[in-house]
XYZ file of C-alpha atoms in Angstrom:
728
model
C -80.190 29.522 -4.116
C -83.976 29.101 -4.326
C -85.978 31.939 -2.844
C -87.761 29.706 -0.342
C -84.533 28.230 1.029
C -83.011 31.685 1.273
C -86.024 32.879 3.224
C -85.840 29.869 5.562
C -82.148 30.520 6.196
C -82.792 34.167 6.982
C -85.709 33.269 9.210
C -83.575 30.842 11.241
C -80.780 33.388 11.551
C -83.280 35.969 12.734
C -84.553 33.666 15.467
C -81.049 32.787 16.641
C -80.040 36.445 16.719
C -83.064 37.244 18.847
C -82.173 34.438 21.271
C -78.805 35.643 22.570
C -78.166 33.568 25.659
C -75.438 31.558 27.329
C -76.969 28.219 26.348
C -78.147 29.188 22.860
C -75.793 28.818 19.890
C -75.024 32.337 18.642
C -75.023 33.385 15.008
C -72.126 35.549 13.875
C -73.311 36.243 10.359
C -74.361 34.796 7.039
C -71.997 33.598 4.362
C -72.906 34.128 0.713
C -70.560 31.629 -0.915
C -71.207 28.975 0.115
C -74.551 30.071 1.498
C -74.915 29.346 5.189
C -74.947 30.649 8.723
C -71.713 31.498 10.503
C -71.924 30.259 14.089
C -69.618 29.530 16.984
C -67.565 26.364 16.483
C -68.556 23.616 18.916
C -65.478 21.459 19.524
C -67.286 18.569 21.186
C -70.028 18.371 18.587
C -73.581 17.254 19.211
C -74.942 15.671 22.352
C -76.103 12.788 20.185
C -72.514 12.051 19.201
C -71.217 12.437 22.757
C -73.841 10.122 24.264
C -72.891 7.420 21.802
C -69.150 7.787 22.289
C -68.500 6.852 25.927
C -70.074 6.810 29.418
C -70.407 10.296 30.899
C -69.987 11.317 34.542
C -73.318 11.707 36.293
C -72.476 15.271 37.283
C -71.941 16.129 33.637
C -75.236 14.499 32.689
C -77.023 16.532 35.343
C -75.343 19.690 34.112
C -76.338 19.007 30.520
C -79.946 18.471 31.582
C -79.956 21.651 33.646
C -78.301 23.835 31.027
C -80.684 22.554 28.351
C -83.631 23.339 30.609
C -82.324 26.847 31.306
C -81.787 27.485 27.610
C -85.301 26.320 26.747
C -86.721 28.324 29.611
C -85.115 31.428 28.154
C -86.679 30.763 24.748
C -90.118 30.251 26.260
C -89.781 33.399 28.339
C -89.081 35.625 25.364
C -91.834 37.943 24.263
C -93.325 36.433 22.213
C -92.180 32.942 23.278
C -89.926 31.100 20.865
C -90.838 27.435 20.505
C -88.043 25.164 19.342
C -90.267 22.256 18.224
C -87.344 20.014 17.270
C -85.469 19.582 20.533
C -83.312 16.447 20.426
C -79.682 15.484 21.163
C -78.635 16.170 17.565
C -79.676 19.808 18.027
C -77.900 20.254 21.352
C -74.249 21.113 20.801
C -71.433 21.233 23.340
C -68.337 23.398 23.453
C -64.822 22.277 24.374
C -65.750 22.269 28.061
C -69.012 20.385 27.581
C -71.363 23.321 28.090
C -74.668 23.252 26.238
C -75.590 25.342 23.209
C -79.075 24.749 21.787
C -79.097 25.022 18.014
C -81.094 24.409 14.822
C -84.073 26.719 14.906
C -85.207 25.788 11.401
C -88.517 24.466 12.743
C -88.896 26.998 15.542
C -91.945 29.203 15.756
C -91.385 32.700 17.099
C -95.031 33.754 17.050
C -96.010 31.896 20.154
C -98.962 29.542 19.853
C -99.767 28.952 16.225
C -101.135 26.573 13.662
C -98.689 25.071 11.219
C -99.561 24.772 7.564
C -96.168 23.760 6.194
C -95.622 20.450 7.958
C -93.620 17.704 6.311
C -93.974 13.913 6.601
C -97.750 13.999 6.371
C -98.112 16.802 8.844
C -95.451 15.590 11.250
C -91.987 17.032 11.475
C -88.899 16.669 13.648
C -87.764 13.295 14.937
C -90.690 10.996 15.587
C -89.409 9.678 18.943
C -89.384 13.225 20.332
C -92.883 14.204 19.196
C -95.572 14.452 21.908
C -98.632 12.237 21.539
C -100.981 15.172 20.986
C -99.051 16.194 17.850
C -99.406 12.684 16.462
C -103.126 12.496 17.236
C -104.008 16.035 16.109
C -101.979 17.310 13.199
C -103.780 20.653 13.237
C -103.306 21.213 16.943
C -101.970 24.541 18.138
C -98.270 24.584 18.967
C -97.530 25.347 22.612
C -94.657 25.238 25.057
C -95.623 21.772 26.314
C -94.458 20.335 22.982
C -90.866 21.256 23.878
C -91.358 19.962 27.439
C -92.234 16.505 26.122
C -89.243 16.532 23.767
C -87.056 17.604 26.687
C -88.251 14.563 28.671
C -87.106 12.224 25.891
C -83.785 14.103 25.776
C -83.477 13.576 29.544
C -84.076 9.851 29.058
C -81.346 9.747 26.433
C -78.903 11.608 28.692
C -79.597 9.336 31.663
C -79.421 6.081 29.728
C -77.041 7.116 26.928
C -79.298 5.250 24.530
C -81.595 6.221 21.680
C -85.331 6.090 22.405
C -87.195 3.228 20.737
C -83.903 2.110 19.160
C -85.204 -1.438 18.706
C -88.255 -0.278 16.819
C -87.522 0.248 13.127
C -91.036 1.104 11.988
C -91.937 4.772 12.481
C -95.651 4.007 12.537
C -95.138 1.522 15.370
C -93.384 4.201 17.410
C -96.259 6.612 16.775
C -98.830 4.029 17.879
C -96.856 3.247 21.034
C -96.526 6.912 21.999
C -100.222 7.596 21.438
C -101.118 4.559 23.587
C -99.018 5.936 26.415
C -95.867 3.882 25.974
C -92.611 5.640 26.789
C -88.944 4.560 26.561
C -88.217 1.934 29.185
C -86.553 2.988 32.419
C -84.408 -0.145 33.194
C -81.569 0.923 30.864
C -80.815 3.810 33.240
C -77.336 2.671 34.221
C -75.948 0.642 37.032
C -74.915 2.465 40.226
C -76.450 5.860 39.944
C -76.548 8.752 42.416
C -79.578 9.358 44.599
C -80.413 12.561 42.742
C -81.104 10.483 39.657
C -84.349 9.310 41.208
C -85.697 12.847 41.422
C -84.667 13.463 37.841
C -86.493 10.339 36.676
C -89.666 11.463 38.430
C -89.332 14.880 36.788
C -88.838 13.195 33.423
C -92.006 11.162 33.889
C -93.972 14.314 34.652
C -92.523 15.983 31.563
C -93.698 13.205 29.230
C -97.156 12.966 30.754
C -99.847 12.174 28.189
C -101.859 15.229 29.201
C -99.955 18.393 28.232
C -101.651 20.264 31.081
C -99.952 17.965 33.587
C -96.476 18.686 32.265
C -94.417 21.260 34.180
C -93.186 24.473 32.618
C -89.497 25.046 32.036
C -89.633 27.573 34.859
C -90.569 24.730 37.210
C -88.095 22.361 35.571
C -85.125 24.699 35.989
C -86.053 25.210 39.612
C -85.859 21.441 40.200
C -82.682 20.846 38.199
C -80.752 23.809 39.571
C -79.615 21.990 42.693
C -77.967 19.344 40.516
C -75.628 21.869 38.955
C -74.541 24.546 41.398
C -72.350 27.265 39.979
C -69.010 28.190 41.623
C -69.443 31.079 44.052
C -66.557 32.993 42.559
C -68.011 32.716 39.063
C -71.441 33.865 40.189
C -70.029 36.923 41.975
C -67.896 37.900 39.044
C -70.701 37.601 36.524
C -73.301 39.347 38.676
C -70.913 42.266 39.184
C -70.450 42.410 35.428
C -74.221 42.341 34.964
C -74.693 45.260 37.374
C -72.479 47.391 35.165
C -74.047 46.400 31.873
C -77.744 46.040 32.715
C -79.937 48.784 34.205
C -82.351 47.686 36.944
C -85.540 46.274 35.506
C -88.920 46.396 37.192
C -90.106 43.224 38.883
C -92.464 41.272 36.724
C -94.039 37.893 36.543
C -93.277 35.354 33.847
C -95.236 36.110 30.706
C -98.012 33.617 30.184
C -97.896 32.208 26.649
C -101.044 33.108 24.739
C -102.249 32.402 21.223
C -100.920 34.954 18.793
C -101.383 35.452 15.134
C -98.673 34.194 12.904
C -96.292 36.969 11.982
C -96.220 37.728 8.324
C -92.985 36.986 6.555
C -91.025 39.999 5.279
C -91.344 40.668 1.572
C -88.239 40.871 -0.568
C -87.375 41.562 -4.129
C -86.601 38.201 -5.656
C -83.612 39.601 -7.505
C -81.904 41.301 -4.601
C -78.592 40.030 -3.262
C -78.114 38.201 0.036
C -76.531 41.290 1.599
C -79.530 43.358 0.536
C -81.818 40.785 2.080
C -79.918 41.043 5.331
C -80.185 44.788 5.351
C -83.982 44.512 5.220
C -84.177 42.355 8.356
C -85.294 44.136 11.509
C -83.525 41.660 13.763
C -80.126 43.185 13.273
C -78.275 40.141 12.032
C -74.656 41.040 11.439
C -73.093 39.753 8.238
C -69.687 40.024 9.830
C -68.617 39.683 13.421
C -67.794 43.124 14.825
C -66.764 41.851 18.240
C -68.090 40.314 21.420
C -69.685 43.575 22.568
C -71.648 43.772 19.311
C -72.841 40.223 19.738
C -73.986 40.800 23.280
C -76.584 43.353 22.227
C -79.989 41.820 21.635
C -83.590 42.444 22.388
C -83.433 39.676 24.970
C -80.798 41.488 27.027
C -83.073 44.348 27.902
C -85.436 41.899 29.546
C -82.884 40.581 32.018
C -83.228 41.624 35.664
C -80.618 43.241 37.817
C -78.614 40.632 39.650
C -79.355 42.230 43.021
C -83.096 42.051 42.503
C -83.046 38.640 44.147
C -86.005 37.530 42.030
C -86.509 35.317 39.022
C -87.651 36.807 35.786
C -89.458 34.526 33.359
C -88.314 31.509 35.320
C -84.587 32.222 34.796
C -82.733 32.217 38.105
C -80.572 35.160 39.061
C -77.580 32.868 38.668
C -78.564 31.862 35.137
C -79.423 35.425 34.238
C -75.909 36.409 35.134
C -74.638 34.085 32.421
C -77.133 35.076 29.767
C -75.759 38.223 28.186
C -72.019 37.945 27.885
C -71.903 36.940 24.244
C -71.769 33.227 23.573
C -68.445 32.308 25.122
C -68.604 31.004 28.669
C -66.249 30.695 31.576
C -65.420 27.034 31.907
C -62.949 26.837 34.770
C -62.802 28.055 38.286
C -59.454 29.778 38.412
C -57.373 29.794 41.571
C -55.756 33.109 42.470
C -52.000 33.018 42.096
C -49.229 35.547 41.948
C -47.084 34.076 39.233
C -49.673 31.711 37.698
C -46.818 29.669 36.239
C -48.011 26.094 36.249
C -50.133 24.492 38.912
C -49.829 25.859 42.434
C -49.563 23.605 45.467
C -52.979 24.823 46.582
C -54.532 23.914 43.249
C -52.773 20.541 43.290
C -54.137 19.785 46.750
C -57.649 20.744 45.700
C -57.442 18.515 42.659
C -56.158 15.578 44.693
C -58.851 16.056 47.343
C -61.570 16.233 44.704
C -60.376 13.025 43.051
C -59.802 11.046 46.257
C -63.197 12.069 47.637
C -64.924 11.395 44.330
C -66.186 14.976 44.134
C -66.722 15.044 40.379
C -68.730 18.255 40.531
C -65.835 20.043 42.189
C -63.334 18.500 39.788
C -65.383 19.718 36.826
C -65.151 23.250 38.178
C -61.468 23.448 39.067
C -59.725 21.234 36.501
C -57.739 23.324 34.046
C -56.244 22.092 30.773
C -52.669 22.225 32.057
C -53.666 20.106 35.083
C -55.073 17.121 33.215
C -51.759 15.216 33.095
C -50.366 16.728 36.276
C -47.618 14.591 37.867
C -48.226 14.151 41.594
C -45.681 13.580 44.335
C -45.709 9.803 43.943
C -45.050 10.032 40.226
C -48.665 9.241 39.403
C -51.097 11.317 37.379
C -54.589 12.394 38.396
C -55.884 9.531 36.274
C -53.766 7.040 38.248
C -55.121 8.544 41.453
C -58.731 8.317 40.297
C -58.295 4.675 39.262
C -56.573 3.724 42.520
C -59.297 5.452 44.512
C -61.953 3.650 42.488
C -63.560 6.937 41.455
C -65.086 5.977 38.122
C -66.913 9.287 37.670
C -63.664 11.228 38.051
C -62.015 8.881 35.551
C -64.765 9.675 33.053
C -64.255 13.410 33.430
C -60.471 13.197 33.148
C -60.736 11.093 30.004
C -63.281 13.492 28.528
C -60.655 16.164 29.054
C -58.105 14.057 27.182
C -56.071 12.739 30.095
C -53.264 10.546 28.761
C -54.113 6.907 29.606
C -50.586 5.766 28.757
C -48.715 7.721 31.437
C -46.790 5.541 33.901
C -46.094 5.994 37.589
C -42.782 5.265 39.284
C -43.470 1.541 39.183
C -44.091 1.706 35.473
C -47.804 1.033 35.882
C -50.333 2.637 33.577
C -53.891 3.378 34.725
C -54.931 0.206 32.878
C -52.590 -1.896 35.046
C -54.180 -0.436 38.176
C -57.737 -0.794 36.932
C -57.283 -4.453 35.977
C -55.370 -5.247 39.161
C -58.199 -3.753 41.241
C -60.847 -5.398 39.072
C -62.698 -2.145 38.364
C -64.608 -3.274 35.305
C -66.196 0.078 34.476
C -62.847 1.849 34.507
C -61.244 -0.902 32.415
C -63.937 -0.414 29.787
C -63.421 3.346 29.829
C -59.672 3.048 29.373
C -59.944 0.475 26.617
C -62.241 2.808 24.699
C -59.256 5.141 24.311
C -56.116 4.836 22.229
C -54.138 2.902 24.768
C -50.930 0.897 24.808
C -52.566 -2.374 25.739
C -49.316 -4.345 26.059
C -47.476 -1.779 28.184
C -45.390 -3.414 30.922
C -44.609 -2.291 34.465
C -41.345 -2.654 36.361
C -41.878 -6.427 36.644
C -42.663 -6.641 32.934
C -46.288 -7.447 33.705
C -48.971 -6.430 31.229
C -52.579 -5.777 32.147
C -53.364 -9.293 30.898
C -50.970 -10.749 33.491
C -52.990 -9.050 36.250
C -56.265 -10.250 34.770
C -54.881 -13.807 34.616
C -53.665 -13.652 38.205
C -57.025 -12.396 39.484
C -59.142 -14.757 37.418
C -60.925 -11.736 35.975
C -62.777 -13.214 33.008
C -64.419 -9.948 31.996
C -61.175 -7.971 31.860
C -59.434 -10.861 30.129
C -62.025 -10.931 27.375
C -61.990 -7.151 27.027
C -58.210 -7.132 26.721
C -58.157 -9.967 24.227
C -60.832 -8.237 22.148
C -58.440 -5.308 21.951
C -55.691 -7.673 20.737
C -53.676 -7.912 23.932
C -50.677 -10.192 23.413
C -51.001 -13.626 25.016
C -47.274 -14.301 24.719
C -45.796 -11.315 26.558
C -43.387 -12.546 29.268
C -42.533 -11.014 32.642
C -39.106 -10.864 34.264
C -39.386 -14.556 35.131
C -40.393 -15.522 31.622
C -44.033 -16.114 32.561
C -46.791 -15.450 30.073
C -50.378 -14.780 31.232
C -50.970 -18.521 30.710
C -48.181 -19.390 33.159
C -49.621 -16.923 35.676
C -53.166 -18.270 35.311
C -51.922 -21.832 35.891
C -49.831 -20.757 38.869
C -52.822 -19.084 40.529
C -55.345 -21.757 39.664
C -57.518 -19.631 37.388
C -59.139 -22.370 35.314
C -61.587 -20.046 33.551
C -58.713 -17.887 32.292
C -56.824 -20.962 31.151
C -59.826 -22.045 29.121
C -60.200 -18.589 27.564
C -56.524 -18.546 26.601
C -56.687 -22.072 25.216
C -59.556 -21.006 22.968
C -57.340 -18.177 21.784
C -54.729 -20.688 20.666
C -52.115 -20.055 23.351
C -48.936 -22.148 23.118
C -49.214 -24.501 26.105
C -45.657 -25.687 25.567
C -44.115 -22.219 25.835
C -41.243 -22.325 28.313
C -40.656 -19.697 30.937
C -37.756 -19.213 33.295
C -35.808 -22.458 33.930
C -37.876 -24.133 31.198
C -41.076 -24.212 33.240
C -44.184 -24.766 31.114
C -47.753 -24.031 32.311
C -48.236 -27.678 33.353
C -45.301 -27.392 35.763
C -46.920 -24.407 37.512
C -50.285 -26.157 37.759
C -48.696 -29.326 39.197
C -46.520 -27.356 41.618
C -49.531 -25.498 43.007
C -51.775 -28.568 42.988
C -54.462 -27.200 40.668
C -55.997 -30.511 39.631
C -58.587 -29.271 37.083
C -55.942 -27.285 35.240
C -53.518 -30.219 35.276
C -56.206 -32.456 33.774
C -57.088 -29.805 31.211
C -53.511 -29.122 30.142
C -52.343 -32.734 30.169
C -54.988 -33.594 27.588
C -54.037 -30.812 25.198
C -52.420 -31.864 21.918
C -48.641 -31.656 22.023
C -48.383 -31.489 25.810
C -45.898 -33.911 27.420
C -46.634 -34.999 30.976
C -42.921 -35.815 31.257
C -41.719 -32.331 30.292
C -38.698 -31.479 32.413
C -37.559 -28.197 33.879
C -33.984 -27.003 33.648
C -33.089 -29.071 36.725
C -34.831 -32.125 35.304
C -38.045 -32.122 37.329
C -41.239 -33.357 35.703
C -44.776 -32.354 36.776
C -44.849 -35.604 38.808
C -41.680 -34.572 40.674
C -43.285 -31.218 41.500
C -46.557 -32.759 42.644
C -44.664 -35.281 44.802
C -42.499 -32.535 46.295
C -45.557 -30.528 47.358
C -47.592 -33.584 48.396
C -50.377 -33.074 45.858
C -51.681 -36.628 45.948
C -54.570 -36.189 43.503
C -52.408 -34.368 40.996
C -49.787 -37.115 41.225
C -52.467 -39.736 40.706
C -53.908 -38.082 37.591
C -50.411 -37.629 36.162
C -49.680 -41.306 36.721
C -53.029 -42.186 35.146
C -51.974 -40.100 32.160
C -48.820 -42.261 31.927
C -46.289 -40.027 33.525
C -42.947 -41.857 33.932
C -42.917 -42.916 37.572
C -39.167 -43.540 37.763
C -37.945 -40.589 35.719
C -34.942 -38.879 37.300
C -34.016 -35.232 37.666
C -30.482 -33.824 37.479
C -29.801 -35.156 40.984
C -30.943 -38.580 39.851
C -33.969 -38.348 42.116
C -37.181 -40.122 41.211
C -40.578 -38.787 42.343
C -40.426 -41.336 45.211
C -37.145 -39.849 46.427
C -38.738 -36.389 46.427
C -41.869 -37.571 48.278
C -39.749 -39.417 50.876
C -37.435 -36.468 51.408
C -40.348 -34.093 51.968
C -42.337 -36.573 54.068
C -45.448 -36.843 51.891
C -46.404 -40.352 52.906
C -49.655 -40.661 50.952
C -47.958 -39.661 47.739
C -45.072 -42.033 48.497
C -47.557 -44.875 49.050
C -49.236 -44.053 45.727
C -45.905 -44.144 43.934
C -44.900 -47.435 45.564
C -48.195 -49.072 44.670
C -47.865 -47.839 41.075
C -44.463 -49.453 40.701
C -41.880 -46.939 41.909
C -38.500 -48.502 42.656
C -37.865 -48.740 46.417
C -34.113 -49.123 46.106
C -33.371 -46.540 43.409
C -30.308 -44.526 44.381
C -29.772 -40.802 43.887
C -26.577 -39.200 42.654
C -25.655 -38.798 46.309
C -26.152 -42.509 46.906
C -29.374 -42.302 48.914
C -32.422 -44.524 48.721
C -35.892 -43.230 49.584
C -35.468 -44.761 53.089
C -32.209 -42.856 53.594
C -33.855 -39.555 52.698
C -36.908 -40.122 54.876
C -34.721 -41.206 57.832
C -32.318 -38.275 57.537
C -35.204 -35.837 57.521
C -37.054 -37.484 60.388
C -40.268 -38.409 58.554
C -41.436 -41.243 60.802
C -44.642 -42.116 58.898
C -42.777 -42.331 55.633
C -40.054 -44.478 57.213
C -42.712 -46.827 58.578
C -44.280 -47.058 55.129
C -40.979 -47.885 53.475
C -40.131 -50.472 56.122
C -43.578 -52.049 55.645
C -42.939 -52.070 51.898
C -39.737 -54.060 52.563
C -37.249 -51.313 51.869
C -33.697 -52.491 52.655
C -32.698 -51.120 56.067
C -29.157 -52.423 55.574
C -28.610 -50.499 52.341
C -25.550 -48.301 52.495
C -25.686 -44.689 51.395
C -23.320 -41.710 51.558
C -20.134 -42.451 53.574
C -21.270 -46.083 53.764
C -23.987 -45.162 56.246
C -27.299 -46.927 56.776
C -30.644 -45.270 57.361
C -30.080 -45.776 61.126
C -26.796 -43.851 60.938
C -28.521 -40.917 59.212
C -31.409 -40.824 61.672
C -29.075 -41.051 64.691
C -26.757 -38.338 63.379
C -29.737 -36.001 63.015
C -31.172 -36.891 66.423
C -34.469 -38.370 65.185
C -35.026 -40.673 68.134
C -38.477 -41.912 66.987
C -37.093 -42.897 63.602
C -34.174 -44.591 65.354
C -36.715 -46.525 67.452
C -38.375 -47.725 64.235
C -35.124 -48.716 62.484
C -33.138 -50.226 65.346
C -32.532 -53.956 65.114
C -29.783 -56.387 66.035
C -28.567 -56.427 62.448
C -27.908 -52.724 62.130
C -27.464 -51.533 65.701
C -23.690 -51.613 65.833
C -22.729 -51.382 62.171
C -19.932 -48.915 61.471
C -19.697 -46.449 58.586
C -16.607 -45.745 56.512
C -15.040 -43.900 59.443
C -15.772 -46.763 61.833
C -18.568 -44.930 63.610
C -21.726 -46.631 64.750
C -25.147 -45.017 65.142
C -24.354 -44.515 68.847
C -21.113 -42.728 67.982
C -22.967 -40.358 65.619
C -25.723 -39.652 68.149
C -23.127 -38.929 70.818
C -21.185 -36.754 68.390
C -24.312 -34.704 67.764
C -25.085 -34.618 71.497
C -28.550 -36.067 70.980
C -29.178 -37.428 74.478
C -32.590 -38.941 73.756
C -31.259 -40.764 70.719
C -28.295 -42.030 72.748
C -30.699 -43.263 75.413
C -32.804 -45.062 72.784
C -29.760 -46.787 71.300
C -28.439 -47.803 74.697
C -31.822 -49.197 75.629
C -31.621 -51.466 72.609
C -28.088 -52.698 73.523
C -25.754 -50.478 71.536
C -22.068 -51.081 72.396
C -20.316 -48.311 74.359
C -16.551 -47.667 74.035
C -14.036 -44.861 74.602
C -14.506 -43.704 71.020
C -18.103 -42.888 71.860
C -17.068 -40.889 74.916
C -14.500 -38.752 73.164
C -17.251 -36.913 71.296
C -18.896 -35.724 74.539
C -18.079 -32.946 76.962
C -17.492 -34.154 80.476
C -20.810 -32.772 81.726
C -23.107 -33.345 78.734
C -26.249 -35.490 79.254
C -25.198 -37.961 76.584
C -21.744 -38.369 78.210
C -23.394 -39.083 81.559
C -25.573 -41.740 79.928
C -22.574 -43.345 78.256
C -20.546 -43.434 81.510
C -23.414 -45.033 83.376
C -23.785 -47.616 80.634
C -20.027 -48.282 80.675
C -19.966 -48.952 84.382
């Protein structure tokens, strides 16, 4: 290894060993083969990687900002101050529980304010977007703490927006010119719905990237402002401060050291032929080549500068709370443990606290109390915490649970996954979060519905597109054989129908009882969808269901006049029969949809067509008491003498059912006293059914009375009284 690189490696290790602190990445030793530093493994990786991976909960963003500020404050409060000079998301690492560890001190200067004579990139080093304007203007300018403050502001912007600064600008020189002219990353990308505290953080960020370094706050001031965003658990603070009382002797009260220009420390001299272990032995910083244990790691020159926890004061801008976390090696407490006797699994108390935190959207609390074994906890209703968060619409809690690897494929007692619930409730942000995970996108619930079925039902275009982009199946069927296309047609969701058509959905796919999407659209009267589907290649407007009904039958049955008209215009067979030999006119007459019946008659429907039962349209309308339809059929010259079931006329059917107004319309000398196959007239049938008003109507028009009519009446019934009076 070249001598210069070896010296740089040792210099960085020396700085990191000096900076033992909770939010600084610790060095455990130096490896000779391959040559490198041995440091704590950071499971989550860099902040840069995390910000690009998925949306983060706001409480976690605030915590990251605060912990970074505290870590930088510690570096600046060392004696002499240690300037990082390359602070950016790539150099901020996170452990398994998303706590900050500042790393990469290769460019750091431990001699306070200094000139730099070994700058790269024409005198500029680090990432250009994070360089303060004064460094760009004056390459020979003294380094000071305000350099890191500016870089921290750009880091804050990246955390709040989860974007890279000046990402659209590819030319480094253009970025430099913009920064010097006072341009900063734009604020609009700071996300949709954000907490109120975000406003204060934005104002702090703007102060930190001020063009005049003198106007930028110190990290002591920054940590004071960010501390409220990330309160520590009381139990954790007490425990750590007690531990600090034992380990750290009381220190005298002192003010924060004011950074002052210092001469650059001379680099140690080494024999160029000595081994790496010999080089290490010559370092005064006490770097350990091997890790002796956590107690060994906790000893550093920085520890002796920490105050006693009961001093109640801040030393070097580090709060008493943060000081309590600064000296216990590099590993941190990540969970707020609940006291328990057996500690076997999750206690009822812990479960209740978790549920309350999720339901109330208390992400900060959830971050403190959630333990690894609780992430996929099954609640009383069979749901998981993730189900609960989705149902409660708590997007921030969903983010935290997913960051902690909650299983998005767990089902509740109804077979629903969190994705089902999110799509059903149209929570777009949560849908996006879930789809970013490895998820079973075609999972079905107890009704065999997929998430795409819910999106189709709700007309949720955004969720539909997101699901289809993730290759959701468009042909999955529910327990009634309905695909998402059937469901969209049934619920009148034209936009979803169009999306599915563009995806090449099979519009002729049959569901239960051979219903195709066009049947559902006609049945529900969704005219635009009927027009859209009827014009698709391969679609038959005369497609029949299992019982023989066409879309025109269904439209006539529900009285959807405009749908019936468009189907007729598209050459639907107007006299097609179902399994009961009913034409659309029979169906319209039976259900009393007069306008649709008129349309069918004017378009050539047969007035005298007979069903399998032997009924004409007039028979069906009369039997069901649809006066307007009866009038229409009579006006259209329907045969009132036509015989139907049991050789009965329309008047017989109306009288037997007691429809006196229809009887009034149909009564005439020709049909008044006609008998059916049992020899009964309309009067007989009305009397048999004890329909007094109908009897009165028939008598008024001269119906013949005889003993056969009387035998159907009780001696005191109104109709019997009328018949006796008429007889006498």
